[in-house]
Amino acid sequence: PIVELREYTLHPEYAAAFMKATKATAALRQEHVPLRFFSLPETGGLLNVATHAYCYDGGHSERETRRTQLAAQPEWQAYMDNCRPFVASQQSNIFVEARSLIKEFDSVQGLTKAVATVAATKAAGGNEQDENAILELRRYELKLGYDTVPKFLELYGNGLPSKLATLGDPATTTTTLLTVLYSDVGRLNEVVEIWRHRGGTTAMEEARVAARTATEWKQAIAQIADLALEFQTTIHRPASFSPL
């Protein structure tokens, strides 16, 4: 399985038009490709970057087949022709989910299972906090080396239980770690944490304050710092049609 993270830098004056056209074709997109989230950053770096992720359980071959089928749709072709002037640049990178963490921690569901959980919650009447949900992307650029990412994941996994414990009951917490990704094609040795805060930035700040009491987590981060060249955190607002 692979996760494709696509980032389109939009011309600011056309960002609203791009999102309107994208919303109008959201059903077509989700019919043909496994969209997991679609968002725009609110703060933490470059703005007006349409950020969307797709999970292909069948790997690269599934990605190629699905994208070819989508590209053949007349409605999609019209959408692309309409939106091409709105986009300044496009970037695509392939990641892999850290399956060891997903298997070890029940609350870390992975993107596909998280989509199903959110959909079930909405079908059952939803939660008013979900309307304020934000995504937090925490990105680490690590030093070069074959063992750097495995070492990062080992340290991260050792410290994570103490951090998750500060969030309270997984069934009621407003902050959830959706997944941890590491790059496979594109800029290598990049790791991305994706957190979902149902209560918006208030929930995010509460989670950060609570994490400062997690001794093992702080020790892990201190060791991870020796592996990292750069760290960035960005707050994203999901589009209305985004599954997450």
PDB file of C-alpha atoms in Angstrom:
ATOM      1  CA  PRO A   1       0.000   0.000   0.000  1.00  0.00           C
ATOM      2  CA  ILE A   2       1.105   3.563  -0.724  1.00  0.00           C
ATOM      3  CA  VAL A   3      -0.138   7.046   0.144  1.00  0.00           C
ATOM      4  CA  GLU A   4       0.157   9.785  -2.448  1.00  0.00           C
ATOM      5  CA  LEU A   5       0.353  13.307  -1.062  1.00  0.00           C
ATOM      6  CA  ARG A   6      -0.357  15.923  -3.731  1.00  0.00           C
ATOM      7  CA  GLU A   7       0.232  19.629  -3.097  1.00  0.00           C
ATOM      8  CA  TYR A   8      -0.919  22.275  -5.582  1.00  0.00           C
ATOM      9  CA  THR A   9       0.243  25.823  -5.025  1.00  0.00           C
ATOM     10  CA  LEU A  10      -2.605  28.078  -6.151  1.00  0.00           C
ATOM     11  CA  HIS A  11      -2.544  31.626  -7.419  1.00  0.00           C
ATOM     12  CA  PRO A  12      -4.071  33.483  -4.439  1.00  0.00           C
ATOM     13  CA  GLU A  13      -6.591  35.353  -6.568  1.00  0.00           C
ATOM     14  CA  TYR A  14      -7.900  32.074  -7.979  1.00  0.00           C
ATOM     15  CA  ALA A  15      -7.902  29.944  -4.816  1.00  0.00           C
ATOM     16  CA  ALA A  16     -11.639  30.371  -4.178  1.00  0.00           C
ATOM     17  CA  ALA A  17     -12.499  29.566  -7.798  1.00  0.00           C
ATOM     18  CA  PHE A  18     -10.318  26.461  -7.682  1.00  0.00           C
ATOM     19  CA  MET A  19     -11.980  25.184  -4.506  1.00  0.00           C
ATOM     20  CA  LYS A  20     -15.470  25.879  -5.890  1.00  0.00           C
ATOM     21  CA  ALA A  21     -14.744  23.893  -9.045  1.00  0.00           C
ATOM     22  CA  THR A  22     -13.103  21.122  -7.020  1.00  0.00           C
ATOM     23  CA  LYS A  23     -16.111  20.845  -4.727  1.00  0.00           C
ATOM     24  CA  ALA A  24     -18.411  20.558  -7.758  1.00  0.00           C
ATOM     25  CA  THR A  25     -16.438  17.526  -8.997  1.00  0.00           C
ATOM     26  CA  ALA A  26     -15.784  15.960  -5.588  1.00  0.00           C
ATOM     27  CA  ALA A  27     -18.140  13.020  -6.198  1.00  0.00           C
ATOM     28  CA  LEU A  28     -16.397  12.167  -9.461  1.00  0.00           C
ATOM     29  CA  ARG A  29     -12.982  12.314  -7.776  1.00  0.00           C
ATOM     30  CA  GLN A  30     -14.076  10.028  -4.942  1.00  0.00           C
ATOM     31  CA  GLU A  31     -15.714   7.603  -7.356  1.00  0.00           C
ATOM     32  CA  HIS A  32     -12.437   6.962  -9.154  1.00  0.00           C
ATOM     33  CA  VAL A  33      -9.611   7.598  -6.677  1.00  0.00           C
ATOM     34  CA  PRO A  34      -9.345   6.825  -2.921  1.00  0.00           C
ATOM     35  CA  LEU A  35      -9.316  10.364  -1.508  1.00  0.00           C
ATOM     36  CA  ARG A  36      -8.620  10.501   2.222  1.00  0.00           C
ATOM     37  CA  PHE A  37      -8.444  14.231   2.834  1.00  0.00           C
ATOM     38  CA  PHE A  38      -8.442  17.518   0.927  1.00  0.00           C
ATOM     39  CA  SER A  39      -7.408  20.659   2.773  1.00  0.00           C
ATOM     40  CA  LEU A  40      -5.886  24.117   2.669  1.00  0.00           C
ATOM     41  CA  PRO A  41      -3.323  25.395   5.188  1.00  0.00           C
ATOM     42  CA  GLU A  42      -4.399  28.174   7.520  1.00  0.00           C
ATOM     43  CA  THR A  43      -1.012  28.879   9.088  1.00  0.00           C
ATOM     44  CA  GLY A  44       2.414  27.358   9.535  1.00  0.00           C
ATOM     45  CA  GLY A  45       3.952  27.967   6.128  1.00  0.00           C
ATOM     46  CA  LEU A  46       3.006  28.631   2.528  1.00  0.00           C
ATOM     47  CA  LEU A  47      -0.701  29.394   2.121  1.00  0.00           C
ATOM     48  CA  ASN A  48      -3.094  28.544  -0.721  1.00  0.00           C
ATOM     49  CA  VAL A  49      -1.650  25.045  -1.151  1.00  0.00           C
ATOM     50  CA  ALA A  50      -4.397  22.539  -1.997  1.00  0.00           C
ATOM     51  CA  THR A  51      -3.243  19.446  -0.113  1.00  0.00           C
ATOM     52  CA  HIS A  52      -4.820  16.076  -0.846  1.00  0.00           C
ATOM     53  CA  ALA A  53      -3.961  12.490   0.071  1.00  0.00           C
ATOM     54  CA  TYR A  54      -4.916   9.170  -1.525  1.00  0.00           C
ATOM     55  CA  CYS A  55      -4.412   5.620  -0.238  1.00  0.00           C
ATOM     56  CA  TYR A  56      -3.770   2.939  -2.838  1.00  0.00           C
ATOM     57  CA  ASP A  57      -3.853  -0.498  -1.242  1.00  0.00           C
ATOM     58  CA  GLY A  58      -2.738  -2.031  -4.539  1.00  0.00           C
ATOM     59  CA  GLY A  59       0.360   0.136  -4.715  1.00  0.00           C
ATOM     60  CA  HIS A  60       1.652   1.890  -7.819  1.00  0.00           C
ATOM     61  CA  SER A  61      -0.255  -0.305 -10.260  1.00  0.00           C
ATOM     62  CA  GLU A  62      -3.584   0.586  -8.668  1.00  0.00           C
ATOM     63  CA  ARG A  63      -2.636   4.260  -8.685  1.00  0.00           C
ATOM     64  CA  GLU A  64      -1.830   4.178 -12.381  1.00  0.00           C
ATOM     65  CA  THR A  65      -5.032   2.307 -13.267  1.00  0.00           C
ATOM     66  CA  ARG A  66      -7.315   4.552 -11.245  1.00  0.00           C
ATOM     67  CA  ARG A  67      -5.729   7.793 -12.428  1.00  0.00           C
ATOM     68  CA  THR A  68      -5.948   6.648 -16.045  1.00  0.00           C
ATOM     69  CA  GLN A  69      -9.647   5.869 -15.625  1.00  0.00           C
ATOM     70  CA  LEU A  70     -10.284   9.265 -14.019  1.00  0.00           C
ATOM     71  CA  ALA A  71      -8.380  11.111 -16.737  1.00  0.00           C
ATOM     72  CA  ALA A  72     -10.629   9.516 -19.371  1.00  0.00           C
ATOM     73  CA  GLN A  73     -13.810  11.029 -17.901  1.00  0.00           C
ATOM     74  CA  PRO A  74     -15.135  14.002 -19.951  1.00  0.00           C
ATOM     75  CA  GLU A  75     -16.281  15.809 -16.803  1.00  0.00           C
ATOM     76  CA  TRP A  76     -12.785  15.470 -15.322  1.00  0.00           C
ATOM     77  CA  GLN A  77     -11.180  16.723 -18.511  1.00  0.00           C
ATOM     78  CA  ALA A  78     -13.409  19.799 -18.410  1.00  0.00           C
ATOM     79  CA  TYR A  79     -12.511  20.349 -14.747  1.00  0.00           C
ATOM     80  CA  MET A  80      -8.797  20.120 -15.535  1.00  0.00           C
ATOM     81  CA  ASP A  81      -9.093  22.560 -18.440  1.00  0.00           C
ATOM     82  CA  ASN A  82     -10.987  24.975 -16.214  1.00  0.00           C
ATOM     83  CA  CYS A  83      -8.633  24.762 -13.234  1.00  0.00           C
ATOM     84  CA  ARG A  84      -5.245  24.606 -14.936  1.00  0.00           C
ATOM     85  CA  PRO A  85      -4.848  28.437 -14.985  1.00  0.00           C
ATOM     86  CA  PHE A  86      -5.580  28.544 -11.233  1.00  0.00           C
ATOM     87  CA  VAL A  87      -2.537  26.420 -10.330  1.00  0.00           C
ATOM     88  CA  ALA A  88       0.998  27.817 -10.130  1.00  0.00           C
ATOM     89  CA  SER A  89       2.767  24.502  -9.448  1.00  0.00           C
ATOM     90  CA  GLN A  90       2.063  20.874  -8.586  1.00  0.00           C
ATOM     91  CA  GLN A  91       3.933  18.407  -6.427  1.00  0.00           C
ATOM     92  CA  SER A  92       3.365  14.703  -5.820  1.00  0.00           C
ATOM     93  CA  ASN A  93       5.217  12.488  -3.334  1.00  0.00           C
ATOM     94  CA  ILE A  94       4.678   8.859  -2.393  1.00  0.00           C
ATOM     95  CA  PHE A  95       4.660   7.780   1.246  1.00  0.00           C
ATOM     96  CA  VAL A  96       4.183   4.562   3.176  1.00  0.00           C
ATOM     97  CA  GLU A  97       2.220   4.345   6.413  1.00  0.00           C
ATOM     98  CA  ALA A  98       4.199   3.163   9.437  1.00  0.00           C
ATOM     99  CA  ARG A  99       2.264  -0.093   9.774  1.00  0.00           C
ATOM    100  CA  SER A 100       4.169  -1.097  12.916  1.00  0.00           C
ATOM    101  CA  LEU A 101       2.699   1.881  14.788  1.00  0.00           C
ATOM    102  CA  ILE A 102      -0.794   1.267  13.421  1.00  0.00           C
ATOM    103  CA  LYS A 103      -0.642  -2.373  14.520  1.00  0.00           C
ATOM    104  CA  GLU A 104       0.731  -1.545  17.955  1.00  0.00           C
ATOM    105  CA  PHE A 105      -1.629   1.298  18.880  1.00  0.00           C
ATOM    106  CA  ASP A 106      -5.375   0.770  18.479  1.00  0.00           C
ATOM    107  CA  SER A 107      -6.064   4.516  18.503  1.00  0.00           C
ATOM    108  CA  VAL A 108      -3.746   5.073  15.510  1.00  0.00           C
ATOM    109  CA  GLN A 109      -6.080   3.813  12.817  1.00  0.00           C
ATOM    110  CA  GLY A 110      -4.376   4.750   9.571  1.00  0.00           C
ATOM    111  CA  LEU A 111      -6.028   6.994   6.994  1.00  0.00           C
ATOM    112  CA  THR A 112      -8.422   4.450   5.470  1.00  0.00           C
ATOM    113  CA  LYS A 113      -9.867   3.193   8.758  1.00  0.00           C
ATOM    114  CA  ALA A 114     -10.042   6.747  10.094  1.00  0.00           C
ATOM    115  CA  VAL A 115     -12.196   7.760   7.109  1.00  0.00           C
ATOM    116  CA  ALA A 116     -14.604   4.918   7.912  1.00  0.00           C
ATOM    117  CA  THR A 117     -14.757   5.941  11.580  1.00  0.00           C
ATOM    118  CA  VAL A 118     -15.516   9.576  10.768  1.00  0.00           C
ATOM    119  CA  ALA A 119     -18.149   8.544   8.197  1.00  0.00           C
ATOM    120  CA  ALA A 120     -19.850   6.276  10.756  1.00  0.00           C
ATOM    121  CA  THR A 121     -19.877   9.091  13.316  1.00  0.00           C
ATOM    122  CA  LYS A 122     -21.479  11.478  10.838  1.00  0.00           C
ATOM    123  CA  ALA A 123     -24.048   8.848   9.790  1.00  0.00           C
ATOM    124  CA  ALA A 124     -25.020   8.379  13.418  1.00  0.00           C
ATOM    125  CA  GLY A 125     -25.755  12.057  13.878  1.00  0.00           C
ATOM    126  CA  GLY A 126     -22.239  13.389  14.081  1.00  0.00           C
ATOM    127  CA  ASN A 127     -20.584  15.504  16.702  1.00  0.00           C
ATOM    128  CA  GLU A 128     -20.744  19.282  16.675  1.00  0.00           C
ATOM    129  CA  GLN A 129     -16.991  19.404  17.307  1.00  0.00           C
ATOM    130  CA  ASP A 130     -16.385  17.660  13.982  1.00  0.00           C
ATOM    131  CA  GLU A 131     -17.555  20.820  12.218  1.00  0.00           C
ATOM    132  CA  ASN A 132     -14.563  22.625  13.738  1.00  0.00           C
ATOM    133  CA  ALA A 133     -12.077  19.837  13.016  1.00  0.00           C
ATOM    134  CA  ILE A 134      -8.614  20.715  11.777  1.00  0.00           C
ATOM    135  CA  LEU A 135      -5.726  18.602  10.554  1.00  0.00           C
ATOM    136  CA  GLU A 136      -2.237  19.181  11.881  1.00  0.00           C
ATOM    137  CA  LEU A 137       0.608  18.034   9.627  1.00  0.00           C
ATOM    138  CA  ARG A 138       3.910  17.683  11.475  1.00  0.00           C
ATOM    139  CA  ARG A 139       6.781  17.135   9.050  1.00  0.00           C
ATOM    140  CA  TYR A 140      10.318  16.012   9.857  1.00  0.00           C
ATOM    141  CA  GLU A 141      13.176  16.162   7.374  1.00  0.00           C
ATOM    142  CA  LEU A 142      15.744  13.662   8.639  1.00  0.00           C
ATOM    143  CA  LYS A 143      19.444  13.188   8.022  1.00  0.00           C
ATOM    144  CA  LEU A 144      20.470  10.951   5.135  1.00  0.00           C
ATOM    145  CA  GLY A 145      21.105   7.276   5.856  1.00  0.00           C
ATOM    146  CA  TYR A 146      19.413   3.927   5.469  1.00  0.00           C
ATOM    147  CA  ASP A 147      18.800   3.502   9.201  1.00  0.00           C
ATOM    148  CA  THR A 148      17.552   7.029   9.966  1.00  0.00           C
ATOM    149  CA  VAL A 149      13.830   6.436   9.380  1.00  0.00           C
ATOM    150  CA  PRO A 150      13.778   3.056  11.210  1.00  0.00           C
ATOM    151  CA  LYS A 151      15.565   4.675  14.156  1.00  0.00           C
ATOM    152  CA  PHE A 152      13.070   7.558  14.134  1.00  0.00           C
ATOM    153  CA  LEU A 153      10.126   5.148  14.181  1.00  0.00           C
ATOM    154  CA  GLU A 154      11.692   3.140  17.000  1.00  0.00           C
ATOM    155  CA  LEU A 155      12.189   6.230  19.156  1.00  0.00           C
ATOM    156  CA  TYR A 156       8.764   7.597  18.227  1.00  0.00           C
ATOM    157  CA  GLY A 157       7.081   4.306  19.104  1.00  0.00           C
ATOM    158  CA  ASN A 158       8.853   4.170  22.461  1.00  0.00           C
ATOM    159  CA  GLY A 159       7.642   7.609  23.476  1.00  0.00           C
ATOM    160  CA  LEU A 160       4.168   7.598  21.920  1.00  0.00           C
ATOM    161  CA  PRO A 161       2.309   5.624  24.635  1.00  0.00           C
ATOM    162  CA  SER A 162       3.025   8.319  27.215  1.00  0.00           C
ATOM    163  CA  LYS A 163       1.798  11.049  24.872  1.00  0.00           C
ATOM    164  CA  LEU A 164      -1.377   9.183  23.929  1.00  0.00           C
ATOM    165  CA  ALA A 165      -2.072   8.551  27.620  1.00  0.00           C
ATOM    166  CA  THR A 166      -2.271  12.308  28.219  1.00  0.00           C
ATOM    167  CA  LEU A 167      -5.132  12.588  25.700  1.00  0.00           C
ATOM    168  CA  GLY A 168      -7.539  10.566  27.843  1.00  0.00           C
ATOM    169  CA  ASP A 169     -10.082   7.988  26.713  1.00  0.00           C
ATOM    170  CA  PRO A 170      -9.590   7.240  22.971  1.00  0.00           C
ATOM    171  CA  ALA A 171     -13.383   6.986  22.595  1.00  0.00           C
ATOM    172  CA  THR A 172     -13.971  10.574  23.722  1.00  0.00           C
ATOM    173  CA  THR A 173     -10.727  12.437  23.073  1.00  0.00           C
ATOM    174  CA  THR A 174     -10.884  15.408  20.733  1.00  0.00           C
ATOM    175  CA  THR A 175      -7.356  14.753  19.439  1.00  0.00           C
ATOM    176  CA  THR A 176      -6.403  11.696  17.386  1.00  0.00           C
ATOM    177  CA  LEU A 177      -3.203  10.625  15.692  1.00  0.00           C
ATOM    178  CA  LEU A 178      -4.477   9.447  12.302  1.00  0.00           C
ATOM    179  CA  THR A 179      -1.226   8.073  10.895  1.00  0.00           C
ATOM    180  CA  VAL A 180       2.522   8.413  10.545  1.00  0.00           C
ATOM    181  CA  LEU A 181       3.972   8.392   7.025  1.00  0.00           C
ATOM    182  CA  TYR A 182       7.502   8.104   5.691  1.00  0.00           C
ATOM    183  CA  SER A 183       8.558   9.023   2.175  1.00  0.00           C
ATOM    184  CA  ASP A 184       9.228   6.432  -0.522  1.00  0.00           C
ATOM    185  CA  VAL A 185       9.317   8.507  -3.740  1.00  0.00           C
ATOM    186  CA  GLY A 186      10.252  12.186  -3.770  1.00  0.00           C
ATOM    187  CA  ARG A 187      12.270  13.861  -1.028  1.00  0.00           C
ATOM    188  CA  LEU A 188      13.505  10.896   0.975  1.00  0.00           C
ATOM    189  CA  ASN A 189      13.868  10.576   4.744  1.00  0.00           C
ATOM    190  CA  GLU A 190      10.785  12.667   5.391  1.00  0.00           C
ATOM    191  CA  VAL A 191       8.320  11.645   8.104  1.00  0.00           C
ATOM    192  CA  VAL A 192       4.846  13.161   8.456  1.00  0.00           C
ATOM    193  CA  GLU A 193       2.544  12.878  11.460  1.00  0.00           C
ATOM    194  CA  ILE A 194      -1.118  13.641  10.706  1.00  0.00           C
ATOM    195  CA  TRP A 195      -3.258  14.582  13.714  1.00  0.00           C
ATOM    196  CA  ARG A 196      -6.974  15.377  13.685  1.00  0.00           C
ATOM    197  CA  HIS A 197      -8.284  17.815  16.307  1.00  0.00           C
ATOM    198  CA  ARG A 198     -12.088  17.677  16.431  1.00  0.00           C
ATOM    199  CA  GLY A 199     -12.225  20.716  18.678  1.00  0.00           C
ATOM    200  CA  GLY A 200     -10.099  22.874  16.393  1.00  0.00           C
ATOM    201  CA  THR A 201      -7.099  24.830  17.594  1.00  0.00           C
ATOM    202  CA  THR A 202      -8.397  24.754  21.185  1.00  0.00           C
ATOM    203  CA  ALA A 203      -8.131  20.967  21.196  1.00  0.00           C
ATOM    204  CA  MET A 204      -4.700  21.172  19.586  1.00  0.00           C
ATOM    205  CA  GLU A 205      -3.396  23.541  22.252  1.00  0.00           C
ATOM    206  CA  GLU A 206      -4.839  21.380  25.037  1.00  0.00           C
ATOM    207  CA  ALA A 207      -3.126  18.323  23.557  1.00  0.00           C
ATOM    208  CA  ARG A 208       0.197  20.144  23.339  1.00  0.00           C
ATOM    209  CA  VAL A 209       0.030  21.299  26.948  1.00  0.00           C
ATOM    210  CA  ALA A 210      -0.850  17.785  28.097  1.00  0.00           C
ATOM    211  CA  ALA A 211       2.041  16.271  26.097  1.00  0.00           C
ATOM    212  CA  ARG A 212       4.511  18.346  28.080  1.00  0.00           C
ATOM    213  CA  THR A 213       3.738  16.135  31.089  1.00  0.00           C
ATOM    214  CA  ALA A 214       4.660  12.938  29.195  1.00  0.00           C
ATOM    215  CA  THR A 215       8.205  12.147  30.345  1.00  0.00           C
ATOM    216  CA  GLU A 216       8.908   9.293  27.914  1.00  0.00           C
ATOM    217  CA  TRP A 217       7.598  11.365  25.010  1.00  0.00           C
ATOM    218  CA  LYS A 218       9.877  14.269  25.843  1.00  0.00           C
ATOM    219  CA  GLN A 219      12.836  11.903  26.105  1.00  0.00           C
ATOM    220  CA  ALA A 220      11.999  10.414  22.702  1.00  0.00           C
ATOM    221  CA  ILE A 221      11.725  13.836  21.073  1.00  0.00           C
ATOM    222  CA  ALA A 222      15.090  14.847  22.546  1.00  0.00           C
ATOM    223  CA  GLN A 223      16.660  11.833  20.818  1.00  0.00           C
ATOM    224  CA  ILE A 224      14.721  12.397  17.589  1.00  0.00           C
ATOM    225  CA  ALA A 225      16.117  15.944  17.498  1.00  0.00           C
ATOM    226  CA  ASP A 226      19.559  14.457  16.802  1.00  0.00           C
ATOM    227  CA  LEU A 227      18.153  12.790  13.660  1.00  0.00           C
ATOM    228  CA  ALA A 228      16.278  15.810  12.304  1.00  0.00           C
ATOM    229  CA  LEU A 229      17.452  18.539   9.973  1.00  0.00           C
ATOM    230  CA  GLU A 230      14.166  20.447   9.937  1.00  0.00           C
ATOM    231  CA  PHE A 231      10.735  20.311  11.558  1.00  0.00           C
ATOM    232  CA  GLN A 232       7.547  22.097  10.500  1.00  0.00           C
ATOM    233  CA  THR A 233       3.976  21.977  11.729  1.00  0.00           C
ATOM    234  CA  THR A 234       1.060  23.267   9.654  1.00  0.00           C
ATOM    235  CA  ILE A 235      -2.614  23.693  10.524  1.00  0.00           C
ATOM    236  CA  HIS A 236      -4.986  22.666   7.739  1.00  0.00           C
ATOM    237  CA  ARG A 237      -8.706  23.299   7.342  1.00  0.00           C
ATOM    238  CA  PRO A 238     -10.401  20.377   5.563  1.00  0.00           C
ATOM    239  CA  ALA A 239     -12.630  21.187   2.605  1.00  0.00           C
ATOM    240  CA  SER A 240     -16.358  20.568   3.066  1.00  0.00           C
ATOM    241  CA  PHE A 241     -16.126  17.478   0.845  1.00  0.00           C
ATOM    242  CA  SER A 242     -13.037  16.062   2.547  1.00  0.00           C
ATOM    243  CA  PRO A 243     -13.567  12.578   4.051  1.00  0.00           C
ATOM    244  CA  LEU A 244     -11.376  13.619   7.008  1.00  0.00           C
TER     245      LEU A 244
END
